[in-house]
PDB file of C-alpha atoms in Angstrom:
ATOM      1  CA  MET A   1       0.000   0.000   0.000  1.00  0.00           C
ATOM      2  CA  ILE A   2       1.200   3.516  -0.802  1.00  0.00           C
ATOM      3  CA  VAL A   3       0.877   5.961   2.108  1.00  0.00           C
ATOM      4  CA  ARG A   4       1.351   9.712   1.826  1.00  0.00           C
ATOM      5  CA  ILE A   5       2.315  11.863   4.791  1.00  0.00           C
ATOM      6  CA  MET A   6       1.168  15.349   3.881  1.00  0.00           C
ATOM      7  CA  GLY A   7       4.110  17.664   3.303  1.00  0.00           C
ATOM      8  CA  GLU A   8       6.658  14.827   3.317  1.00  0.00           C
ATOM      9  CA  GLY A   9       6.115  12.334   0.535  1.00  0.00           C
ATOM     10  CA  GLN A  10       5.100   8.738   0.011  1.00  0.00           C
ATOM     11  CA  VAL A  11       6.165   5.384   1.415  1.00  0.00           C
ATOM     12  CA  ARG A  12       5.362   1.836   0.375  1.00  0.00           C
ATOM     13  CA  LEU A  13       4.050  -0.081   3.370  1.00  0.00           C
ATOM     14  CA  ASP A  14       3.429  -3.813   3.605  1.00  0.00           C
ATOM     15  CA  ASP A  15      -0.075  -4.792   4.761  1.00  0.00           C
ATOM     16  CA  SER A  16       1.428  -6.861   7.585  1.00  0.00           C
ATOM     17  CA  HIS A  17       2.154  -3.630   9.499  1.00  0.00           C
ATOM     18  CA  PHE A  18      -1.434  -2.455   9.683  1.00  0.00           C
ATOM     19  CA  ALA A  19      -2.200  -4.104  13.053  1.00  0.00           C
ATOM     20  CA  GLU A  20       0.379  -1.850  14.728  1.00  0.00           C
ATOM     21  CA  LEU A  21      -0.767   1.202  12.786  1.00  0.00           C
ATOM     22  CA  ASN A  22      -4.435   0.519  13.551  1.00  0.00           C
ATOM     23  CA  ARG A  23      -3.670   0.373  17.275  1.00  0.00           C
ATOM     24  CA  LEU A  24      -2.080   3.822  17.096  1.00  0.00           C
ATOM     25  CA  ASP A  25      -4.914   5.076  14.906  1.00  0.00           C
ATOM     26  CA  ASP A  26      -7.488   3.932  17.490  1.00  0.00           C
ATOM     27  CA  GLU A  27      -5.590   5.824  20.213  1.00  0.00           C
ATOM     28  CA  LEU A  28      -5.433   8.911  18.004  1.00  0.00           C
ATOM     29  CA  LEU A  29      -9.182   8.745  17.349  1.00  0.00           C
ATOM     30  CA  GLU A  30      -9.924   8.556  21.097  1.00  0.00           C
ATOM     31  CA  GLU A  31      -7.586  11.443  21.907  1.00  0.00           C
ATOM     32  CA  THR A  32      -8.980  13.567  19.102  1.00  0.00           C
ATOM     33  CA  GLU A  33     -12.565  12.956  20.216  1.00  0.00           C
ATOM     34  CA  SER A  34     -11.738  13.761  23.853  1.00  0.00           C
ATOM     35  CA  GLY A  35      -9.650  16.831  22.983  1.00  0.00           C
ATOM     36  CA  ASP A  36      -6.529  15.419  24.671  1.00  0.00           C
ATOM     37  CA  GLU A  37      -3.991  17.719  22.992  1.00  0.00           C
ATOM     38  CA  ALA A  38      -0.887  16.190  24.606  1.00  0.00           C
ATOM     39  CA  GLY A  39      -1.994  12.624  23.892  1.00  0.00           C
ATOM     40  CA  PHE A  40      -3.027  13.571  20.348  1.00  0.00           C
ATOM     41  CA  ARG A  41       0.369  15.123  19.617  1.00  0.00           C
ATOM     42  CA  ARG A  42       2.264  12.158  21.089  1.00  0.00           C
ATOM     43  CA  THR A  43       0.201   9.550  19.217  1.00  0.00           C
ATOM     44  CA  LEU A  44       0.210  11.420  15.903  1.00  0.00           C
ATOM     45  CA  HIS A  45       4.006  11.531  15.997  1.00  0.00           C
ATOM     46  CA  ALA A  46       4.165   7.847  17.011  1.00  0.00           C
ATOM     47  CA  LEU A  47       1.892   6.924  14.078  1.00  0.00           C
ATOM     48  CA  LEU A  48       3.914   8.931  11.561  1.00  0.00           C
ATOM     49  CA  ASP A  49       7.194   7.612  12.974  1.00  0.00           C
ATOM     50  CA  ALA A  50       5.907   4.034  12.627  1.00  0.00           C
ATOM     51  CA  VAL A  51       4.976   4.641   8.971  1.00  0.00           C
ATOM     52  CA  ARG A  52       8.439   6.080   8.303  1.00  0.00           C
ATOM     53  CA  ARG A  53      10.186   3.234  10.157  1.00  0.00           C
ATOM     54  CA  LEU A  54       8.171   0.389   8.644  1.00  0.00           C
ATOM     55  CA  GLY A  55       7.771   1.790   5.132  1.00  0.00           C
ATOM     56  CA  THR A  56      10.103   2.214   2.214  1.00  0.00           C
ATOM     57  CA  PRO A  57      10.270   5.807   0.926  1.00  0.00           C
ATOM     58  CA  LEU A  58       9.389   6.325  -2.721  1.00  0.00           C
ATOM     59  CA  PRO A  59      11.563   8.636  -4.808  1.00  0.00           C
ATOM     60  CA  ASP A  60      10.445  12.281  -4.797  1.00  0.00           C
ATOM     61  CA  ASP A  61       9.683  12.098  -8.526  1.00  0.00           C
ATOM     62  CA  ALA A  62       7.426   9.006  -8.159  1.00  0.00           C
ATOM     63  CA  LEU A  63       3.786   9.689  -8.963  1.00  0.00           C
ATOM     64  CA  GLU A  64       2.012   6.722  -7.391  1.00  0.00           C
ATOM     65  CA  PRO A  65      -1.633   7.073  -6.303  1.00  0.00           C
ATOM     66  CA  SER A  66      -1.790   7.181  -2.500  1.00  0.00           C
ATOM     67  CA  GLU A  67      -4.171   4.687  -0.971  1.00  0.00           C
ATOM     68  CA  LEU A  68      -3.912   6.349   2.429  1.00  0.00           C
ATOM     69  CA  ILE A  69      -3.189   9.988   3.292  1.00  0.00           C
ATOM     70  CA  LEU A  70      -1.995  10.921   6.766  1.00  0.00           C
ATOM     71  CA  PRO A  71      -1.771  14.432   8.218  1.00  0.00           C
ATOM     72  CA  ALA A  72       1.447  16.413   8.461  1.00  0.00           C
ATOM     73  CA  PRO A  73       3.300  16.198  11.792  1.00  0.00           C
ATOM     74  CA  GLU A  74       2.323  19.773  12.642  1.00  0.00           C
ATOM     75  CA  ALA A  75      -1.419  19.214  11.989  1.00  0.00           C
ATOM     76  CA  ASP A  76      -3.672  20.357  14.802  1.00  0.00           C
ATOM     77  CA  LEU A  77      -6.691  18.669  16.372  1.00  0.00           C
ATOM     78  CA  ASP A  78      -9.195  20.449  14.124  1.00  0.00           C
ATOM     79  CA  GLU A  79      -7.329  19.532  10.935  1.00  0.00           C
ATOM     80  CA  VAL A  80      -7.169  15.883  11.933  1.00  0.00           C
ATOM     81  CA  ARG A  81     -10.829  15.834  13.007  1.00  0.00           C
ATOM     82  CA  LYS A  82     -11.756  16.838   9.448  1.00  0.00           C
ATOM     83  CA  MET A  83      -9.705  13.928   8.045  1.00  0.00           C
ATOM     84  CA  LEU A  84     -11.100  11.280  10.397  1.00  0.00           C
ATOM     85  CA  GLY A  85     -13.632   8.730   9.281  1.00  0.00           C
ATOM     86  CA  ASP A  86     -15.643   6.449  11.566  1.00  0.00           C
ATOM     87  CA  ASP A  87     -12.637   4.109  11.742  1.00  0.00           C
ATOM     88  CA  GLY A  88     -10.038   6.847  12.241  1.00  0.00           C
ATOM     89  CA  LEU A  89      -7.441   7.759   9.633  1.00  0.00           C
ATOM     90  CA  ILE A  90      -6.757   4.150   8.666  1.00  0.00           C
ATOM     91  CA  PRO A  91      -9.777   2.149   7.502  1.00  0.00           C
ATOM     92  CA  GLY A  92     -10.268  -1.279   9.003  1.00  0.00           C
TER      93      GLY A  92
END
């Protein structure tokens, strides 16, 4: 799966990593809904760091369609709330 982090670029991520990412996504959804700014910031960075660590960056000139788009590291609660679906940022 191709994942885009807004403002950074794309990474190719194997589906086997989605259990870990979904756990972080569930935490992020809870923190966003409760307005826990500190928890939101911590979990957003943990989620993005996991994508970077587990994924393989695509070249800057690659134009692959992104199957998943994640917010930029500096996104605020309101920006992320607008991106959230019923399942969080990551479907499933």
